[in-house]
C-alpha atoms as one frame of an Amber mdcrd trajectory, in Angstrom:
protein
  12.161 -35.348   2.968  15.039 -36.039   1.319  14.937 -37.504  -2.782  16.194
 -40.709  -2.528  13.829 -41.416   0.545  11.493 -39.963  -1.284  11.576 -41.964
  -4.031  11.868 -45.403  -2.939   8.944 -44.435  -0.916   6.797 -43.807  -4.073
   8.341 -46.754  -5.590   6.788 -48.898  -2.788   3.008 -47.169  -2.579   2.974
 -47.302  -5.898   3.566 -50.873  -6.659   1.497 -51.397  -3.510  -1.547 -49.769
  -5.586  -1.036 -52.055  -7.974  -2.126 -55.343  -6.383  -5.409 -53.912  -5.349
  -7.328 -51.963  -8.058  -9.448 -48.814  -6.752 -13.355 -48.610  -7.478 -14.146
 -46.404 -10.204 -17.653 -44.174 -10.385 -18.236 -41.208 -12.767 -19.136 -38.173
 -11.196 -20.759 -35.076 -13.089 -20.530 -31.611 -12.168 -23.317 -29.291 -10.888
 -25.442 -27.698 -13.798 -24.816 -23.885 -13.873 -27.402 -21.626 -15.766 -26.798
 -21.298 -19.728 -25.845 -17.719 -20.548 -28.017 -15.992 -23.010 -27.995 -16.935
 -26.711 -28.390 -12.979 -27.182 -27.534  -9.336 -25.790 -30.246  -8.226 -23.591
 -32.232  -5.540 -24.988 -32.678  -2.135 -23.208 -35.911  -1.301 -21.513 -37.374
   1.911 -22.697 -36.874   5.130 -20.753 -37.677   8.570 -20.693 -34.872  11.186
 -20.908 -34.684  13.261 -17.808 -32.885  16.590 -16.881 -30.020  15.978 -14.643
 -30.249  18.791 -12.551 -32.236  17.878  -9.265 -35.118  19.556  -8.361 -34.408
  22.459  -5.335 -37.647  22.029  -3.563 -36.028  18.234  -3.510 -32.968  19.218
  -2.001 -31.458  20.680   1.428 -30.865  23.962   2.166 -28.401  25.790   4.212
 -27.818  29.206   5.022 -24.287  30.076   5.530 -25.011  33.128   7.382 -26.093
  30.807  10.052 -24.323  27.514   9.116 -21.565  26.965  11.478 -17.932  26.652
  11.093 -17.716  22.971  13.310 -15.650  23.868  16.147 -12.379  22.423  16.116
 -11.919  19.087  17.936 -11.043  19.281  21.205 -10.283  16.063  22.648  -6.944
  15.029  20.773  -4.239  12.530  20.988  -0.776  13.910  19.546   1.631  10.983
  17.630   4.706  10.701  15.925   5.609   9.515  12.718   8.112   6.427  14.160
   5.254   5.975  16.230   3.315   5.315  13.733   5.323   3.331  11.378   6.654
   1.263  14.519   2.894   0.115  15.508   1.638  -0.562  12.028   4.699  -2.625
  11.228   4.241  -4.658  14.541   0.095  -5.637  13.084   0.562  -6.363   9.589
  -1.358  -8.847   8.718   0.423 -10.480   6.043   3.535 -10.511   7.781   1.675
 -12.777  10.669   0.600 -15.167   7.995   4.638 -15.575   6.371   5.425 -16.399
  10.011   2.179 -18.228  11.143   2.820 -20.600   8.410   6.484 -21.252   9.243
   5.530 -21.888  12.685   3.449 -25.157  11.306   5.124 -28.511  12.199   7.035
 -30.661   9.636   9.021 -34.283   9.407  12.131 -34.152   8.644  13.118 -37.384
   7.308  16.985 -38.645   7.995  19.417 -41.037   6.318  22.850 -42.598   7.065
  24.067 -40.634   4.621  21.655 -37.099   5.281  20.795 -37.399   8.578  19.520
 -33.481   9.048  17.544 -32.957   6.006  15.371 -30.347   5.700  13.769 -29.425
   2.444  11.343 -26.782   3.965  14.352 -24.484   5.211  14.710 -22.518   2.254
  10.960 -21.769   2.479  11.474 -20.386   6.238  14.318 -18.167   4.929  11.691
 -16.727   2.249   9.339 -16.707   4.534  10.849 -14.508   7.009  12.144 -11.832
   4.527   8.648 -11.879   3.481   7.659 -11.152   6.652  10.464  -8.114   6.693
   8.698  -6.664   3.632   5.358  -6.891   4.305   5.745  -5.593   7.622   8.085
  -2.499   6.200   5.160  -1.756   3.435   2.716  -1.635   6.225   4.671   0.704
   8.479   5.469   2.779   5.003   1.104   2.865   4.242   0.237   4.093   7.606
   3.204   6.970   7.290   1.731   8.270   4.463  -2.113   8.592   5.672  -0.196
  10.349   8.593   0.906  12.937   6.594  -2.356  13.073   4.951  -3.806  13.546
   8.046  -1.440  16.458   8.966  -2.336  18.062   5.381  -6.004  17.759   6.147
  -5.386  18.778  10.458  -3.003  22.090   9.358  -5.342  23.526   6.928  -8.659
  22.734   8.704  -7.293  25.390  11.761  -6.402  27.975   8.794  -9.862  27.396
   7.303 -11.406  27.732  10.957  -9.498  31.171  10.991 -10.330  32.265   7.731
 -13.962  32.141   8.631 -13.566  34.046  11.741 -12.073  36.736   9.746 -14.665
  36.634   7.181 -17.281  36.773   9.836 -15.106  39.780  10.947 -15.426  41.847
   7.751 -19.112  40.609   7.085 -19.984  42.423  11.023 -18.028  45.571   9.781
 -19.607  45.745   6.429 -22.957  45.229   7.488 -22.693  48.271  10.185 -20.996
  50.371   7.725 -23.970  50.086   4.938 -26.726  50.803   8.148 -25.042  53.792
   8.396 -25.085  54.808   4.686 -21.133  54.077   4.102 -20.473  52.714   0.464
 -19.287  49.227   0.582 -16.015  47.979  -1.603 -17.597  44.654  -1.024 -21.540
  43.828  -1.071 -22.626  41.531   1.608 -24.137  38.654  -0.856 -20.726  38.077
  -2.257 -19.133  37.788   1.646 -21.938  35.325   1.897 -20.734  33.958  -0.758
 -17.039  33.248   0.030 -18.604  31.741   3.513 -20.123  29.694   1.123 -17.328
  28.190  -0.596 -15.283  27.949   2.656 -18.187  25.993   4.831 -18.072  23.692
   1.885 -14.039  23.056   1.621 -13.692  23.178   5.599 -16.617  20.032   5.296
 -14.628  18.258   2.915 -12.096  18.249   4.843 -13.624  17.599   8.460 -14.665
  14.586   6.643 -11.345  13.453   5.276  -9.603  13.731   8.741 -12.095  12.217
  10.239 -11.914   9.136   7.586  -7.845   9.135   7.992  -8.336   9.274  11.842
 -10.614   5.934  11.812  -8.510   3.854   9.443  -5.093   5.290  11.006  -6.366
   3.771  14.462  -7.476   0.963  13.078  -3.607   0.571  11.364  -2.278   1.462
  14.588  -4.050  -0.951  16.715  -6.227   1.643  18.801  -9.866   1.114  19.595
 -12.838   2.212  16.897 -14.295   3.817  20.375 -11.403   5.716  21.441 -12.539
   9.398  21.935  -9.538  11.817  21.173  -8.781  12.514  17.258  -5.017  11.509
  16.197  -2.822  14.690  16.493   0.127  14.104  13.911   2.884  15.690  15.602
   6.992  16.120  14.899   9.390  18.658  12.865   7.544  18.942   9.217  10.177
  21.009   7.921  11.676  19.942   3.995  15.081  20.049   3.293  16.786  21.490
  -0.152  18.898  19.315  -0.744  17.891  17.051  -3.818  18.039  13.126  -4.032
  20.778  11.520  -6.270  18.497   9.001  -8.321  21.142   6.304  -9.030  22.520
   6.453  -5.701  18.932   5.629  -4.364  18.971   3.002  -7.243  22.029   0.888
  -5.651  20.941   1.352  -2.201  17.434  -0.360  -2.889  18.867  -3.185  -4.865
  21.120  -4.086  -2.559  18.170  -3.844   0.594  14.797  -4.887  -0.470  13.773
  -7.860   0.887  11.127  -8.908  -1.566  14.341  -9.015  -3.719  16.431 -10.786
  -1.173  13.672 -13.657  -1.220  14.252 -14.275  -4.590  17.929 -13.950  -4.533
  17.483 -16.591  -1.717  15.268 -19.198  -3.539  17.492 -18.776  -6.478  21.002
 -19.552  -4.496  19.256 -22.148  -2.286  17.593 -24.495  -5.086  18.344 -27.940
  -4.644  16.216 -31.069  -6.199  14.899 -31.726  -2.215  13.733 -28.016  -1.797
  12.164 -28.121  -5.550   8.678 -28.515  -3.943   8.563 -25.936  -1.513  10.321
 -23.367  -4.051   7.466 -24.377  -6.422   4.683 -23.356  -3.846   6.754 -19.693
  -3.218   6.733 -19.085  -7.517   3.147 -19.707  -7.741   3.023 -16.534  -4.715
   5.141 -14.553  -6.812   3.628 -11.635  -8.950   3.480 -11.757 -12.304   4.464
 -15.478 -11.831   0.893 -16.728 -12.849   0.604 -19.583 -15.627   4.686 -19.231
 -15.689   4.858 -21.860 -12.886   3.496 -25.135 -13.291   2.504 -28.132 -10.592
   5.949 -29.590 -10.936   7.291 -32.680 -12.474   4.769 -35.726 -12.749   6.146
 -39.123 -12.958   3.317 -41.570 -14.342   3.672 -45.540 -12.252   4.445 -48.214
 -14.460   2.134 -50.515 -15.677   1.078 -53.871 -13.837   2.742 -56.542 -14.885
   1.144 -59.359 -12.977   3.191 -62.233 -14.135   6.309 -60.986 -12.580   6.944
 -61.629  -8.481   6.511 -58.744  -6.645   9.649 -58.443  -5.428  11.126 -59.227
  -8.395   8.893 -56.292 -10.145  10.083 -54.111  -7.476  13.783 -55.000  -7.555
  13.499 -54.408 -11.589  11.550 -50.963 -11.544  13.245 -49.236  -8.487  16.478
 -48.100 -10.308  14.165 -47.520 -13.706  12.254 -45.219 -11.402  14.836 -43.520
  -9.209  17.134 -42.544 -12.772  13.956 -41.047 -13.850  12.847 -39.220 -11.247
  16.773 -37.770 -11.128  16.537 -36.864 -14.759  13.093 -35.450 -14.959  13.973
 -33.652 -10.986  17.238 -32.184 -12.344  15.706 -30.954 -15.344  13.096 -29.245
 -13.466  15.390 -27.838 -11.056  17.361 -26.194 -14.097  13.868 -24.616 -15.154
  13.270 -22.916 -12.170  16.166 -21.561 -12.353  15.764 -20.366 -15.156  12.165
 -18.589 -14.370  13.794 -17.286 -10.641  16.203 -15.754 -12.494  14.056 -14.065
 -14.894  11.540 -13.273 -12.546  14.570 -11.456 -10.398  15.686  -9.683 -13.397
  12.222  -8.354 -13.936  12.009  -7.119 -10.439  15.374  -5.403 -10.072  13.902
  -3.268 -13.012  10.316  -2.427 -11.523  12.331  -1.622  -8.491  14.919   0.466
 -10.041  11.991   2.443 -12.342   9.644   2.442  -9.033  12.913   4.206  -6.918
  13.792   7.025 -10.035   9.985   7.515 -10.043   9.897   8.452  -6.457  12.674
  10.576  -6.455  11.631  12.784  -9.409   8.251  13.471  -7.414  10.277  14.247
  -4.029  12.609  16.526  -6.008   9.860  18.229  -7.874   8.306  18.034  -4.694
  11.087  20.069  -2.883  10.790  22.868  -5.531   6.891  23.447  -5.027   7.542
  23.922  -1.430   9.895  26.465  -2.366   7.891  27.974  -4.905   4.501  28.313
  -2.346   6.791  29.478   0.512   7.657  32.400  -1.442   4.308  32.940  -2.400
   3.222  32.863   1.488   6.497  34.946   2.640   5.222  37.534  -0.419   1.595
  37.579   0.721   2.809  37.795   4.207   4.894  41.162   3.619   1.580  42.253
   1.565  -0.426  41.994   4.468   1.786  43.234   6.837   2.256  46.726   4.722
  -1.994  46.954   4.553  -1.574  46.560   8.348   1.096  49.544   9.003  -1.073
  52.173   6.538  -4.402  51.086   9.204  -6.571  51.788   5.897  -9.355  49.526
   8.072 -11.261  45.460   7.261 -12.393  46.517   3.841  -8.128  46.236   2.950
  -6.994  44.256   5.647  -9.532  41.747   5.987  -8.950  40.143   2.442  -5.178
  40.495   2.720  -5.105  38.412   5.140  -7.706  35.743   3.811  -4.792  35.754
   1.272  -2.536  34.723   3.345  -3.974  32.692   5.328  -4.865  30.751   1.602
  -0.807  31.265   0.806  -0.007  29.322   4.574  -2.376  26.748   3.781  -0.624
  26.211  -0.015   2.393  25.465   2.191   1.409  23.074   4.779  -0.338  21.083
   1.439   2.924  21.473  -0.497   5.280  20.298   2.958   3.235  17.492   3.682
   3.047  16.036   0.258   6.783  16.341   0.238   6.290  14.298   3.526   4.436
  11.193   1.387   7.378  11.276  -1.358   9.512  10.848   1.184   8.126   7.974
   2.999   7.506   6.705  -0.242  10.696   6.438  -1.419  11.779   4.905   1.905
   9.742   1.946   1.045  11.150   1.889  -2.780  14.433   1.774  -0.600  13.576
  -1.120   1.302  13.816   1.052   4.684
């Protein structure tokens, strides 16, 4: 509504109020519990050993534990898949439209006949919308690569047991027919152990990833096949120029355009609905008051009405233009600052990200030639034929080095998508 309409119409409810005086009562709030005058005191106890008790405790064998077959039933996806879908359902980005979908009067005058003080608000709204939707697409990315971390190394665990298994058969013929062992079978056991536990761990985590991926992605609790991240994993060398990345996201985020907007678009009819975006605003809280409040005048009963309102309606409208221009000056002010503060969190949030994805880029280096060096190993134990005992291990080793690589790819993978979002893309 525009502020002169909006004023004269306070002028004329409020001197309305005045000829008929409201009923007063006194209400009291509910009674809530007094908090203690003192500190609790702790109950007694008796110190106990934290180790459990065995006899208390399950037991499994991992000569006869099994490795969990690998799931069968799968579903392969890509990452723009991924990003695409989860964009399209978040949630908050729904609401920033939702709520600019809601009907509103637009009041006109002879001399503003198409104003609209709830436009601005749209505008915000909508590159709102952009944001939260891009940070939703840029969450389910990386739990996609997690997922492919967790999916790559599960198979070389799967295969590392095997082999194990492998060498545990040979070893166990060899000692029934009086061969001496390099290796005693309790400490194979052992290693079966420790690799039933780590391929549990992380069964579970793919499993976990799978179920909140889907439910990201749209796709039924109940659907049977196991998300299959799919696409070309490799990692560049290249490195990331830092201040290049800097520009590009200040110029691009849309949380920052938002701001931009409300600052450029701030007029003393759009002061309210600016007002309602600040208090939204991180790290806005108790910064942003309830506005400008203009107190009626008092009742002077003696005085016409018309006559009282003739006399107070130009007191009233030069106040509420002083005390509205001031206010729009503040907020200023405050959008300003608050935009200042956020060009620097974005700025330290985008060199962040692109030291980790350069450091990132070197690790992948550094455990591919650990793998390509473990490979050559194993391939030289394989040429001499010297039998499990020396191949076996070998290649344990590098099936450890491979899985060092898929972990090191796919966490170059998150930095990336990571900084994507820091970008604003």
């Amino acid at each position: 509504m525009p502020r002169t309409w909006r004023s004269w119409v306070t002028l004329g409810m409020v001197a309305l109020a005045g000829c008929r005086a409201p009923s007063v009562r006194v209400t009291s709030p509910a009674q809530t519990p007094a908090a203690p005058s003192k500190p609790s005191e702790l109950p007694a106890a008796s110190a106990t050993t934290l180790e459990p008790d065995y006899a208390k405790l399950p037991l499994v064998d991992p000569q006869s534990a099994s490795a969990m077959p690998r799931v069968k039933a799968r579903a392969p996806v890509m990452e723009a898949t991924v990003s695409k879908l989860a964009a399209e359902r978040a949630a908050l980005a729904t609401v920033f439209q939702r709520e600019s979908e809601i009907p509103h009067i637009v009041a006109a005058t002879p001399s503003q006949p198409t104003g609209d003080d709830g436009a601005l608000l749209r505008e915000v709204r909508t590159l709102l919308a952009t944001d939260a939707r891009r940070r939703a697409g840029g969450d389910a990315v990386q739990e996609f690569f997690r997922l492919a971390d967790f999916e790559g190394r599960l198979d070389l665990l799967r295969l590392s047991i095997d082999r194990l298994d492998f060498l545990r058969e040979a070893a166990r013929k060899a000692k029934a027919d009086g061969a001496r062992l390099p290796v005693e079978l309790d400490e194979l056991d052992a290693q079966r152990a420790n690799l039933l536990a780590i391929l549990g761990q992380a069964e579970l985590g793919a499993k976990l990833l799978d179920t909140d991926l889907k439910r990201r992605l749209g796709l039924s609790a109940q659907m049977p096949e196991r998300l299959l991240p799919s696409g070309d994993f490799s990692v560049p060398s290249d490195t990331v120029d830092a201040e290049a990345s800097v520009k590009i996201a200040l110029e691009q985020r849309t949380d920052l355009q938002a701001l931009r907007t409300a600052y450029l678009g701030l007029t003393p009819e759009n002061l309210p609905s600016v007002q309602e975006y600040l208090r939204g605003v991180p790290g806005s809280v108790g910064l942003i008051g309830s506005g400008s409040v203009v107190h009626p005048p008092a009742w002077d009963p003696r005085l016409p009405f018309s006559k009282l309102l003739r006399r107070r309606a130009g007191e009233w409208a030069k106040a509420i233009d002083t005390v509205t221009a001031a206010e729009v000056d503040v907020r200023r002010q405050q959008l300003y600052r608050l935009i200042e503060e956020k060009e620097r969190a974005t700025a330290d949030e985008v060199r962040a990200t692109v030291a980790t994805l350069n450091e990132q880029t070197r690790q992948v280096g550094l455990a591919r030639w650990r793998s390509e060096q473990q490979m050559s190993k194993f391939a030289d134990v394989k040429k001499m034929a010297k039998g499990p005992f020396l191949e076996v291990p070998a290649e344990l080793e590098t099936l450890r080095a491979r899985s060092e690589v898929i972990a090191a790819a796919m966490a170059w993978h998150q930095a990336r998508g990571k900084l994507a979002v820091a970008l604003g893309q």
